[in-house]
Coordinates of C-alpha atoms in Angstrom, one line a residue:
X1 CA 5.2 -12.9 -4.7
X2 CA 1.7 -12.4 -6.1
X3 CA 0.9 -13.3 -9.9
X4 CA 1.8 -10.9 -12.1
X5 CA 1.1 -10.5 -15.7
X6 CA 3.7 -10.3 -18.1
X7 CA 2.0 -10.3 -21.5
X8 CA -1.4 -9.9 -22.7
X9 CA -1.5 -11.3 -26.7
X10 CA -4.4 -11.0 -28.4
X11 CA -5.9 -12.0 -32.0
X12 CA -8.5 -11.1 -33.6
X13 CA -10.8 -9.9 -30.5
X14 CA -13.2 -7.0 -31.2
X15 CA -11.3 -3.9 -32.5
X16 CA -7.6 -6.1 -31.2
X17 CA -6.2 -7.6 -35.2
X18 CA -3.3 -8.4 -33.9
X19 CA -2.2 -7.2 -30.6
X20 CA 0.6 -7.6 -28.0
X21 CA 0.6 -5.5 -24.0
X22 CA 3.4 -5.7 -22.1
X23 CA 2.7 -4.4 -18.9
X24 CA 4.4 -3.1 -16.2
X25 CA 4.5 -4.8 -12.6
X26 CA 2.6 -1.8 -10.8
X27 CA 0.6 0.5 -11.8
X28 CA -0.8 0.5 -15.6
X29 CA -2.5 3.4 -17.2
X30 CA -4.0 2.7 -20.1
X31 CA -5.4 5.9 -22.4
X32 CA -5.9 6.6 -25.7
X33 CA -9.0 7.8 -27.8
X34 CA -12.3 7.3 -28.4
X35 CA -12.6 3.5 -29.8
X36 CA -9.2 3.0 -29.2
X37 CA -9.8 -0.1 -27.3
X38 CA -9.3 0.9 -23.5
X39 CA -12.4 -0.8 -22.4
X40 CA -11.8 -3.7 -25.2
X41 CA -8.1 -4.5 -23.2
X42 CA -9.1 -4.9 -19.7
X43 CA -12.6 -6.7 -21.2
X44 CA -10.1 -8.8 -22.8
X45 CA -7.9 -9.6 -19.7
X46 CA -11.5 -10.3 -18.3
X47 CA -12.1 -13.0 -20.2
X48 CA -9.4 -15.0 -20.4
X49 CA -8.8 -15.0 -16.4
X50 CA -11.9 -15.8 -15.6
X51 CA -13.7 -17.0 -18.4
X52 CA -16.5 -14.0 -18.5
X53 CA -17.8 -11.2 -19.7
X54 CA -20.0 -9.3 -16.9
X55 CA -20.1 -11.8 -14.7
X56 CA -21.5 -14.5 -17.2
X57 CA -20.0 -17.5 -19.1
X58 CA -17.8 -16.7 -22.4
X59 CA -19.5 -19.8 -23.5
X60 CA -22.9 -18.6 -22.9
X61 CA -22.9 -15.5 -24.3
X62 CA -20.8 -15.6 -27.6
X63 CA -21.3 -12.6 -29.8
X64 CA -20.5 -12.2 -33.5
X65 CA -19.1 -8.9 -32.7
X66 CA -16.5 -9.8 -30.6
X67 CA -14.7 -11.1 -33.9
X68 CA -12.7 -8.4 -35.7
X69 CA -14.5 -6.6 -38.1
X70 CA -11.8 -6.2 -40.5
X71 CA -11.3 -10.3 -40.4
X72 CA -14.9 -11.2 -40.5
X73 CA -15.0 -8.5 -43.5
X74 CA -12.0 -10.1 -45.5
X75 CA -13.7 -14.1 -45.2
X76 CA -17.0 -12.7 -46.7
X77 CA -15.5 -11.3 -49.1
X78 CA -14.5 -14.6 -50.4
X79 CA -16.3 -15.8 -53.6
X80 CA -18.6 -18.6 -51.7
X81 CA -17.0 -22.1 -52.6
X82 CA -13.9 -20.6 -51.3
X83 CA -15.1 -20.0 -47.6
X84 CA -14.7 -23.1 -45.2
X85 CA -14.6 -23.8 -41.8
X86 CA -10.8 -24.2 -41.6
X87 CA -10.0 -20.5 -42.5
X88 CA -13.5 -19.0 -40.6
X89 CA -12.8 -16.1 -38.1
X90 CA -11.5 -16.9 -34.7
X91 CA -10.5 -15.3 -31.6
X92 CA -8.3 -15.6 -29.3
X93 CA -6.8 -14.2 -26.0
X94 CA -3.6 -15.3 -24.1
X95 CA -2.7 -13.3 -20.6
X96 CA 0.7 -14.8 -19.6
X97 CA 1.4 -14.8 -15.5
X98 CA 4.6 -14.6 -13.3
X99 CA 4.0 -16.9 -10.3
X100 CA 5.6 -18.0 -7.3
X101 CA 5.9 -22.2 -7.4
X102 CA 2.8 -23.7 -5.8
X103 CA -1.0 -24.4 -7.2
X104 CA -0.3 -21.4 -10.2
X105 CA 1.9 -23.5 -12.1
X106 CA -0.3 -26.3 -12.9
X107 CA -1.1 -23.5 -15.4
X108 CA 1.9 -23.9 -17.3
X109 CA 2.8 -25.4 -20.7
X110 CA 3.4 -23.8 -24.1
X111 CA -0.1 -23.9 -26.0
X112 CA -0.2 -20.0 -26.5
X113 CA 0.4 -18.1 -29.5
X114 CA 3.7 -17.3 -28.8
X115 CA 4.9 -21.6 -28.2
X116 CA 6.8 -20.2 -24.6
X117 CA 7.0 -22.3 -21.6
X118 CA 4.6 -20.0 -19.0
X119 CA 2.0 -19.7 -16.8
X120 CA -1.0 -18.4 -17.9
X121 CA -4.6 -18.7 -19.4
X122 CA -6.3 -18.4 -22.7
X123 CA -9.8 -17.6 -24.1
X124 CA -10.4 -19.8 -27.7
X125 CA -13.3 -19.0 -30.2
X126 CA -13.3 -21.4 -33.4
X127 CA -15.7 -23.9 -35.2
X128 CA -17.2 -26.3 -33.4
X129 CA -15.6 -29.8 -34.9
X130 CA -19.1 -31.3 -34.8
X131 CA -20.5 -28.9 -36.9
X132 CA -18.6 -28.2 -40.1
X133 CA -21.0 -29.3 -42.6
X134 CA -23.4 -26.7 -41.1
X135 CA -20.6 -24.5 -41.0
X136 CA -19.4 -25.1 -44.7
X137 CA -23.5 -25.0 -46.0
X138 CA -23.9 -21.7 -44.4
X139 CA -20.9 -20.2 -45.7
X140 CA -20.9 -21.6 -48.9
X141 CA -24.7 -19.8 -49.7
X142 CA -24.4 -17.2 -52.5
X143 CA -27.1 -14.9 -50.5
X144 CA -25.1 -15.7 -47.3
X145 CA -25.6 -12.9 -44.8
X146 CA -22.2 -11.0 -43.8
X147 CA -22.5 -11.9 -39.7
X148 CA -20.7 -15.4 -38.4
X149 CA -23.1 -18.2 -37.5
X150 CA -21.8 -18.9 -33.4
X151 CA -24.2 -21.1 -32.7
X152 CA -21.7 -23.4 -34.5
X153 CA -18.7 -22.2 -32.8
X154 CA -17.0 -23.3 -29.6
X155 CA -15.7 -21.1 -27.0
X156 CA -13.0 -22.9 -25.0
X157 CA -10.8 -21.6 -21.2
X158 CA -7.3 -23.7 -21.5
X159 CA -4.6 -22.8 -19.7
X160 CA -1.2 -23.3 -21.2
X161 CA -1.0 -27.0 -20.8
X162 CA -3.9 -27.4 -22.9
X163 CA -6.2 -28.5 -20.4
X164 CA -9.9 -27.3 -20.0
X165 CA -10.4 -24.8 -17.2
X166 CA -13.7 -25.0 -15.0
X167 CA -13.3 -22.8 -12.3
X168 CA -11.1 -19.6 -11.7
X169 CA -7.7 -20.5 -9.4
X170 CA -8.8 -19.3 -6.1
X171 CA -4.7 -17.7 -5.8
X172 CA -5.6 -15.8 -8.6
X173 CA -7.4 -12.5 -7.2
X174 CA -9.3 -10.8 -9.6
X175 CA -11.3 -7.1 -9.1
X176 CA -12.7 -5.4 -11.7
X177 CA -14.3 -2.0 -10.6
X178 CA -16.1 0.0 -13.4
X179 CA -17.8 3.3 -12.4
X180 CA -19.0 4.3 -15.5
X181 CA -22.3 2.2 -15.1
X182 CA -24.1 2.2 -11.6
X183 CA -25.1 -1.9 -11.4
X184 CA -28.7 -3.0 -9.8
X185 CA -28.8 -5.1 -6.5
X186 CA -27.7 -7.8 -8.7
X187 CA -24.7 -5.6 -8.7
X188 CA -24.5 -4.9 -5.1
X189 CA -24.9 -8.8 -4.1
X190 CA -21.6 -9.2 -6.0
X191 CA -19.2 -6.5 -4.0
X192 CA -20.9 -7.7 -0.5
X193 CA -19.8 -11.4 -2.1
X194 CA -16.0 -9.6 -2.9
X195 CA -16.3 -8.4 1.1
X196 CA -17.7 -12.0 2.5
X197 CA -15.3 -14.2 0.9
X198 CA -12.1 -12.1 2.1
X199 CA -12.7 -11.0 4.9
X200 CA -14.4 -13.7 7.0
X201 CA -12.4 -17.1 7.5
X202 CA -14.6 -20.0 6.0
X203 CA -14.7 -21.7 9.5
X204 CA -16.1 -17.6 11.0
X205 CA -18.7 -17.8 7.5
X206 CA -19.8 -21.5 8.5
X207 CA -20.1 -20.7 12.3
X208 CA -22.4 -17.7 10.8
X209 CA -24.5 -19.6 8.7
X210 CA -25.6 -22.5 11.5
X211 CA -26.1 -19.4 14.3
X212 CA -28.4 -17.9 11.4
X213 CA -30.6 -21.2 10.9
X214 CA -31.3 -21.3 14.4
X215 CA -32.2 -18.0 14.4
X216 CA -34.9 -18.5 11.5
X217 CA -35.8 -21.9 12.6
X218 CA -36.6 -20.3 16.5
X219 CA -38.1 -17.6 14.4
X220 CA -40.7 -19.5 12.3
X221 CA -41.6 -21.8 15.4
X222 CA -43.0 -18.3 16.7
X223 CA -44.5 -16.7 14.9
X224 CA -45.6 -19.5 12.4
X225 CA -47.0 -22.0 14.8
X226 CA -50.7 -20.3 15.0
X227 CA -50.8 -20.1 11.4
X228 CA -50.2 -23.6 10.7
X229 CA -52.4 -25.1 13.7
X230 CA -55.0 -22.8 11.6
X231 CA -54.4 -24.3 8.1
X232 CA -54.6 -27.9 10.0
X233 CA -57.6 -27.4 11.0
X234 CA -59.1 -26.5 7.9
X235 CA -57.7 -29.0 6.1
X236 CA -58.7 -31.9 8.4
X237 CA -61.6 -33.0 5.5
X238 CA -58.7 -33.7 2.6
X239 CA -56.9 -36.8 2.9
X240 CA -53.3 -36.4 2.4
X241 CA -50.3 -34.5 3.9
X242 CA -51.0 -31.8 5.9
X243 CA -50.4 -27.7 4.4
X244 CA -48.5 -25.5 6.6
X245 CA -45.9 -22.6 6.3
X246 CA -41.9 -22.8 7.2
X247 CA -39.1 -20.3 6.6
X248 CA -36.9 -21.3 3.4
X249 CA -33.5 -22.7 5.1
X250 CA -32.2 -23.2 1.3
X251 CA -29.4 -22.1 -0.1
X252 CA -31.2 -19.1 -1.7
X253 CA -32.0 -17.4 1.6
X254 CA -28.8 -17.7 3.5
X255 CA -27.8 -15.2 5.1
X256 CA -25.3 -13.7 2.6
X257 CA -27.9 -13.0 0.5
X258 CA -29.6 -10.5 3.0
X259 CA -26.5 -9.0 3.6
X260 CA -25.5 -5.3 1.2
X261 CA -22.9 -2.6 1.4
X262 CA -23.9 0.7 2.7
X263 CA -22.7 3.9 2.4
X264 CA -22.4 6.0 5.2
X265 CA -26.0 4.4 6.5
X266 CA -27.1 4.5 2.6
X267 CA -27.4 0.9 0.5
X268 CA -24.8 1.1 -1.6
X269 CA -27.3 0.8 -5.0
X270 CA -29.5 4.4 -3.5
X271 CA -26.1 5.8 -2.6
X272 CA -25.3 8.8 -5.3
X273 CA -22.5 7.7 -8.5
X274 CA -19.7 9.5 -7.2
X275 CA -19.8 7.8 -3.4
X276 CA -20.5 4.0 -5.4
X277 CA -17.2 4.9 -7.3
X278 CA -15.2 5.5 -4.5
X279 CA -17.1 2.7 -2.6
X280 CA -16.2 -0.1 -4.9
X281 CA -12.6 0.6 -5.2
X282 CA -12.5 0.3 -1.9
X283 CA -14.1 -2.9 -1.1
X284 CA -11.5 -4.3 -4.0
X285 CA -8.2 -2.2 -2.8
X286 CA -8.8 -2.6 0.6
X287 CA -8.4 -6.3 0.6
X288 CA -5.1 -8.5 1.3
X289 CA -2.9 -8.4 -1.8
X290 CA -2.2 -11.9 -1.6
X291 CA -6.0 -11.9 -2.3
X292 CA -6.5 -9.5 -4.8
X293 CA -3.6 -9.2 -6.8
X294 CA -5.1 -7.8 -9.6
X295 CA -7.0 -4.9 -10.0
X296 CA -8.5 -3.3 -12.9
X297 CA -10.0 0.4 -12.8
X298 CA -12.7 1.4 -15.6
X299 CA -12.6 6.0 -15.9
X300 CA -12.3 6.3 -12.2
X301 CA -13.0 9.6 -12.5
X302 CA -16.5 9.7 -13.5
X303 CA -18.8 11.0 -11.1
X304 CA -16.2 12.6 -8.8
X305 CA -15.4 16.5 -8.1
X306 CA -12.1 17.0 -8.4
X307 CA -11.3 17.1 -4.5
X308 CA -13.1 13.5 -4.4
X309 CA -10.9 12.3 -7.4
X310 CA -8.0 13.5 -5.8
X311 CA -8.6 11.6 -2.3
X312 CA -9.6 8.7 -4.4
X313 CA -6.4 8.5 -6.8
X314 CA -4.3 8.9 -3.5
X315 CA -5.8 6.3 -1.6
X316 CA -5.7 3.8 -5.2
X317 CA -1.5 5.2 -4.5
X318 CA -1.8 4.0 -0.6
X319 CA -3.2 0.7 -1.5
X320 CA -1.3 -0.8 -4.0
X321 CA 1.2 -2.7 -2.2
X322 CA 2.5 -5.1 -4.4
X323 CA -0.5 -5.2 -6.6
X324 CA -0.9 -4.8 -10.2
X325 CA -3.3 -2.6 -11.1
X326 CA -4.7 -1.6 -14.5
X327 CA -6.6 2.1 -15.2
X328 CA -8.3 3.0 -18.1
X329 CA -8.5 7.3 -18.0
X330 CA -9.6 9.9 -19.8
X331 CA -8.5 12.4 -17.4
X332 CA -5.0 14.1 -17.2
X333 CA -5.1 14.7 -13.5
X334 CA -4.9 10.8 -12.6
X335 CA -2.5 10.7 -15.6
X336 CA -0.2 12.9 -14.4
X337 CA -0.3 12.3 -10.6
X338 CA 0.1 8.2 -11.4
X339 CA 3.0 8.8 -13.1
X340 CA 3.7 9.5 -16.7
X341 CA 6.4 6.2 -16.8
X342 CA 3.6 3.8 -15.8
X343 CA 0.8 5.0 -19.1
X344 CA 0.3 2.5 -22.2
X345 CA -1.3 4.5 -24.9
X346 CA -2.9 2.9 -27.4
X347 CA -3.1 4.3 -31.0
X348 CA -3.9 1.6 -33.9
X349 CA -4.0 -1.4 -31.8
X350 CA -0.3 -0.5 -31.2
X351 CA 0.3 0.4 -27.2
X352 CA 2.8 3.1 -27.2
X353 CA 5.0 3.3 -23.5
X354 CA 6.7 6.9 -21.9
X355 CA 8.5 4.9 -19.6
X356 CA 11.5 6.4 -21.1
X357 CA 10.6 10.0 -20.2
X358 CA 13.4 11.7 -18.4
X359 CA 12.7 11.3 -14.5
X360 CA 12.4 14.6 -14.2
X361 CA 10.0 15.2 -16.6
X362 CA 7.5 13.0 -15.0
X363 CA 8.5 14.3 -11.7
X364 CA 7.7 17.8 -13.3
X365 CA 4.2 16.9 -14.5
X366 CA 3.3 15.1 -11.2
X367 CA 3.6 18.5 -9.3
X368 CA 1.8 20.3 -12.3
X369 CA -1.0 18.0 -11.8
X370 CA -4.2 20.1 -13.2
X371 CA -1.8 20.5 -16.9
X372 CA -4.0 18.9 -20.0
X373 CA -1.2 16.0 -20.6
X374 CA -3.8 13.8 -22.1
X375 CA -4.9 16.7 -24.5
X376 CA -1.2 17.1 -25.6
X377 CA -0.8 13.3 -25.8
X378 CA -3.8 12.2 -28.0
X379 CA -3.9 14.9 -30.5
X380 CA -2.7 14.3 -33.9
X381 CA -1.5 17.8 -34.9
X382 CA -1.3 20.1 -32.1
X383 CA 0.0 23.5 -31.9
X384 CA 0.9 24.8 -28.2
X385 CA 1.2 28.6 -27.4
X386 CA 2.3 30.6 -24.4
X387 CA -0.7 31.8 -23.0
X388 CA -4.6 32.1 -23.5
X389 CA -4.3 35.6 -25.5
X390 CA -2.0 34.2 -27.7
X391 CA -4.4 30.7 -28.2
X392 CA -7.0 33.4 -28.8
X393 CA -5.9 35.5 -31.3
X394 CA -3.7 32.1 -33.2
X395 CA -7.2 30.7 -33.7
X396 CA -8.4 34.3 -35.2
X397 CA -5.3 33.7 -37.8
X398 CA -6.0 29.9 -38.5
X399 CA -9.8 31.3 -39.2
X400 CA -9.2 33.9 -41.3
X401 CA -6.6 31.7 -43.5
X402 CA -8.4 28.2 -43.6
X403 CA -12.5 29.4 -43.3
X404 CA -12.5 26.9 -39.9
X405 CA -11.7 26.2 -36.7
X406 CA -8.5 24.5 -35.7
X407 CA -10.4 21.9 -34.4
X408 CA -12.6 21.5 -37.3
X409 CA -9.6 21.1 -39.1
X410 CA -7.9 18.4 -36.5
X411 CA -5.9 20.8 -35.2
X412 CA -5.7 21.2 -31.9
X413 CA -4.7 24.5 -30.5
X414 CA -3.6 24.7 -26.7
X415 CA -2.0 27.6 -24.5
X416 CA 0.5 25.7 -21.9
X417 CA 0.6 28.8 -19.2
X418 CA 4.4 28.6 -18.5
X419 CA 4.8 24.7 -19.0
X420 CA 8.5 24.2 -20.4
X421 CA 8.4 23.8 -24.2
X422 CA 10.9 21.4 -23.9
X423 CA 8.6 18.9 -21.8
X424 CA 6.1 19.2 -24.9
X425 CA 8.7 18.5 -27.2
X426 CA 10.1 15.3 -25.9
X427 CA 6.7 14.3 -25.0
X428 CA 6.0 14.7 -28.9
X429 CA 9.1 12.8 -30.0
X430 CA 8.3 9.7 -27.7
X431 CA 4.7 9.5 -29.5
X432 CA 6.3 10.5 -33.3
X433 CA 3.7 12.9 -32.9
X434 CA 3.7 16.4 -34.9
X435 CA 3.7 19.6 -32.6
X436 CA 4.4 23.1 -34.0
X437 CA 5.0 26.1 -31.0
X438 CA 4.8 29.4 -31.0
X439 CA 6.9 31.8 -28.3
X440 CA 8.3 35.1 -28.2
X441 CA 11.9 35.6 -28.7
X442 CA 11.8 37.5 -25.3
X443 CA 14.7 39.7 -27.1
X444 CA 17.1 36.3 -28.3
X445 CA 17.8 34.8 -31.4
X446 CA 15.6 32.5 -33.1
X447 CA 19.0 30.0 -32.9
X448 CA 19.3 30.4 -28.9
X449 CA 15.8 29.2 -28.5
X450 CA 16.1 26.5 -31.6
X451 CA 19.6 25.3 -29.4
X452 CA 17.7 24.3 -26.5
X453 CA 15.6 22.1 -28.1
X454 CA 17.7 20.3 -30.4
X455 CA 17.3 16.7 -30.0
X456 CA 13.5 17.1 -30.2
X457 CA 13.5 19.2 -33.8
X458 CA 12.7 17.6 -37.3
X459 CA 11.7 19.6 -40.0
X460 CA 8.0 20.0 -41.2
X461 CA 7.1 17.5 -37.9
X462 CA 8.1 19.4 -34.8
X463 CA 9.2 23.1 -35.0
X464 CA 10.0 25.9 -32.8
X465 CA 8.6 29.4 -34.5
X466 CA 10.0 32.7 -33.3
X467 CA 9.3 36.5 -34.4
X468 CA 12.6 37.7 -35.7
X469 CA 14.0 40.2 -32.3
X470 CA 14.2 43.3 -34.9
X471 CA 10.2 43.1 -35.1
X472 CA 9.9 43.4 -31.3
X473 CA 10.0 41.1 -28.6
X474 CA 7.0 39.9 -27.8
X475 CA 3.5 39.1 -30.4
X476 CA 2.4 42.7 -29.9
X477 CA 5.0 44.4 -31.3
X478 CA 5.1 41.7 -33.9
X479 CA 1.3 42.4 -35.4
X480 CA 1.8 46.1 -35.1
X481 CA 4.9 45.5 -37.4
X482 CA 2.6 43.2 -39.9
X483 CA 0.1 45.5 -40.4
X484 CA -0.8 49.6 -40.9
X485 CA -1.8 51.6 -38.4
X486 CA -5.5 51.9 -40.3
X487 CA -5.9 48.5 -39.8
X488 CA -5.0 48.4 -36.4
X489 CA -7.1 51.3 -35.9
X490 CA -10.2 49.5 -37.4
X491 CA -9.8 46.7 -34.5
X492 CA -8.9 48.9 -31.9
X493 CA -11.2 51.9 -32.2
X494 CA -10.9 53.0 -28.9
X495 CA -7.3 52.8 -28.6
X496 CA -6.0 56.3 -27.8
X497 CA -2.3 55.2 -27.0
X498 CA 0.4 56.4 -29.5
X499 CA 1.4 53.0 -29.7
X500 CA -0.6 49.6 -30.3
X501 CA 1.7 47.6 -29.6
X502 CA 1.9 49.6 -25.7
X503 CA -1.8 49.0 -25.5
X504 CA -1.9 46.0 -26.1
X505 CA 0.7 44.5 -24.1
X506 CA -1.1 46.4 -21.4
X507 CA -4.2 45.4 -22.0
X508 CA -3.7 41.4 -23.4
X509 CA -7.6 40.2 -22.9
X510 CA -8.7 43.0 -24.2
X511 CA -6.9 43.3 -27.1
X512 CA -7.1 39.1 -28.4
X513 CA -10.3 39.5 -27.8
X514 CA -11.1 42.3 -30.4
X515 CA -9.3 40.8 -33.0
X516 CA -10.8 37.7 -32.7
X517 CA -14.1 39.4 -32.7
X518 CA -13.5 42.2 -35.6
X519 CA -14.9 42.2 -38.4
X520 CA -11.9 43.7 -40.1
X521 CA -9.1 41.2 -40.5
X522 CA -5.4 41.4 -39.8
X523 CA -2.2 40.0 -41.3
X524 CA -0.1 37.5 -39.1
X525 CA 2.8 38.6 -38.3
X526 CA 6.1 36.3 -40.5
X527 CA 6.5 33.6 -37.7
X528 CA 2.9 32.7 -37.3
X529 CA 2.0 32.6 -40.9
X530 CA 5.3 30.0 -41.4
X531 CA 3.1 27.9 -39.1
X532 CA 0.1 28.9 -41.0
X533 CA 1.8 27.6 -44.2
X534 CA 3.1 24.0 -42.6
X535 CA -0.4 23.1 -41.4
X536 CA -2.2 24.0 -45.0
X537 CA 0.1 21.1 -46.4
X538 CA -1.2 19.1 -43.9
X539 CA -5.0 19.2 -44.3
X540 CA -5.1 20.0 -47.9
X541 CA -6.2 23.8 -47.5
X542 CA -4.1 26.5 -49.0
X543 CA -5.0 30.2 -49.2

């Protein structure tokens, strides 16, 4: 069994107040907004198993921002001779592991913030012992300035016995693959490092090393040997050692370090974004799971076409073996094709799980991988039509009836193109999320429709709205009911069919697209203007 982790508990870390991440075993896929803390979480899990952030000690790069604001905010606020090092701002971050027995559990011990007897590792940020009286004079300063003072704070790596960490446990594999930001060769010595110390057996990497100081030695004996008879020569007239030339057998120029990935012939740093995306997931997901157990996965869909993105989230499928792997997305095609069960979305520092989504609703939106999921999950106030003429001419309503946009309004509008409703809805329920739809009656009763969907319902949050069947059967009939033929006329000018409603059922592009763009306006027909009226009481706007 690989290490696993069970619990991610954090306090007061950047954005993080109080927060607790169950995760699952497998696959992870965290999403959420902007500033929701996606990058924040896996930065976090960062630090505490390794004890760095971008490669570089926690303790030598303490910020002041990585305290909460709203904490750091709350202690200033604090007349002055009430501020003191005992209540300052701290951090901390506690990952909690499942292990097999063996070097892991020397990990153990209950100093974590939930006092439980595991494995695991934490990340520490408090005042320095030795220097509360600096602490206490800067605080105390009636002109202090609102940021906290970490030169006088100490970051500590424990695990949960207490004891200091130094170095990472060698059983605990670690990869953390961002493709947002394309690294320098400083970068690229790291992944050939990832590739080096997996794949070669230490006694294969020493074996290396001696053949390769032979080589340079032979090599500087050749073509070095002139050169330094020269420079003896010339120095024979000053007394002392003799000046000559030799090639650097130090540690700095061993022969890792003229080693670098390549792409397809290409050094991995000239390679273009998209191919050093797909090139460091594979150096990390390529490797033994019993060495890499853990992998973490920043947007991997930056830089990629879709074709690319798709090979890439299939081969991320291929290679997870037993590992557990973390993504960060803002795209719904690796959402859905990942799974649906295995996403954490994180709203308020609160991670919010769909692994209790009906099987075959995450089954349904695996094989409907192109559908906007993440569009339906993140937005606050969403309302979901049946096609792109009806989003069109919905918007043209909201418009004319609030002076904005949907979206200006935080409403977001979104056609589903033969989606079930009732995926939507349940989808909705699991978030608590408000969701108003609008569908034909397709010739049924309101109540048929309102039956199918009755678990998911609440009145005011998530409603079902549907033209009454006497008014026709579809939204064409419906707005030719709503409104006189002179107004229908004004839109349609051109319109030489007896009936509107015929027209433009035949013609469905055509026609959205002149009422959104007349200048004359029309009246919504009963079922849309009921929607009209719930979203005014929710962003303050009436007509």
């Amino acid at each position: 069994m690989t290490p696993v982790i069970t619990r991610v508990q954090i306090r007061g870390y950047r954005r993080f107040q109080e927060f607790t991440f169950e995760p699952e075993s497998g696959a992870n896929i965290i999403v959420g907004g902007n500033e929701a803390g996606k990058s924040t979480l896996l930065e976090a899990m960062t630090l505490a198993l390794t004890g760095r952030v971008n490669g570089v000690r926690a303790t030598e790069c303490l910020n002041p921002y990585w305290f909460n604001h709203t904490v750091v905010h709350n202690f200033f606020e604090k007349s002055p001779n009430e501020r003191s090092h005992r209540d300052a701002p701290t951090f901390r971050i506690d990952v909690y592991l499942d292990v097999e027995s063996g070097e892991l559990e020397k990990l153990r011990g209950v100093n974590n913030m939930a006092n439980a007897d595991s494995v695991g590792l934490s990340v520490w940020a408090h005042p320095d012992p030795e220097y509360t009286q600096e602490l206490d004079d800067y605080f105390q300063q009636e002109d202090c300035p609102v940021i906290l003072p970490v030169e006088y704070y100490l970051v500590e790596w424990l695990n949960f016995g207490g004891h200091p960490v130094l170095r990472r446990p060698k059983e605990l594999g670690i990869s953390l693959i961002d493709s947002r930001t394309i690294r320098s060769e400083r970068g690229v010595d790291y992944y050939t490092r990832q590739i080096l110390e997996t794949r070669l057996d230490p006694k294969d990497r020493s074996r290396v090393s001696v053949d390769h100081r032979k080589l340079r030695a032979a090599l500087g004996r050749e073509v070095l040997s002139d050169l330094n008879e020269e420079l003896a020569e010339e120095n024979q007239s000053i007394p002392g050692a003799v000046v000559g030339l030799q090639i650097d057998q130090s540690r700095s120029a061993s022969w890792e370090a003229t080693l670098i990935p390549d792409v397809d012939g290409v050094p991995l740093s000239m390679a273009g974004q998209g191919s050093q995306a797909v090139a460091k997931t594979i150096l990390a997901m390529g490797r033994n799971a019993d060495t890499n157990s853990l992998v973490l996965i920043e947007e991997p869909e930056n830089h990629l076409s879709h074709t690319r993105m798709r090979q890439l989230i299939s081969y991320i499928k291929h290679s997870a073996q037993n590992r557990q792997v973390f993504i960060t997305t803002h795209s719904s095609y690796v959402l859905n094709r990942l799974g649906l069960d295995q996403v954490a979305l994180l709203n308020n520092g609160t991670p919010a799980r769909f692994n209790t989504l009906k099987k075959d609703t995450i089954r349904y939106f695996q094989k409907l991988s192109g559908f906007d999921t993440l569009r339906l999950i993140l937005a606050d106030m969403i309302v979901v039509v049946e096609g792109p003429s009806d989003e069109i001419v919905f918007t043209r309503f909201f418009t004319d009836r609030f002076g904005r946009e949907p979206l200006d309004c935080g409403v977001d509008v979104m056609s589903i193109n033969g989606v079930s409703f009732e995926r939507c809805f349940e989808l909705a329920t699991l978030l608590g999320r408000s969701l108003f739809a609008i569908r034909d009656n397709d010739g049924h009763s309101p109540e048929y429709w309102e039956e199918k969907l009755g678990p998911y319902l609440q009145e005011g949050q998530r409603v079902l709205s549907i033209g009454n069947p006497s008014l026709g059967n579809t939204l064409e009939p419906q707005i030719e009911s709503a409104n006189t033929n002179e107004s229908l006329r004004f839109v349609f000018p051109k319109t030489k069919s007896p009936s509107f409603a015929d027209w433009m059922q035949k013609n469905k592009t055509d026609a959205a697209l002149a009422i959104a763009t007349s200048e004359h306006t029309l009246i919504p027909p009963p079922y849309i203007q009921d929607v009209l009226d719930l979203l005014a009481k929710r962003i303050g706007s009436a007509s």
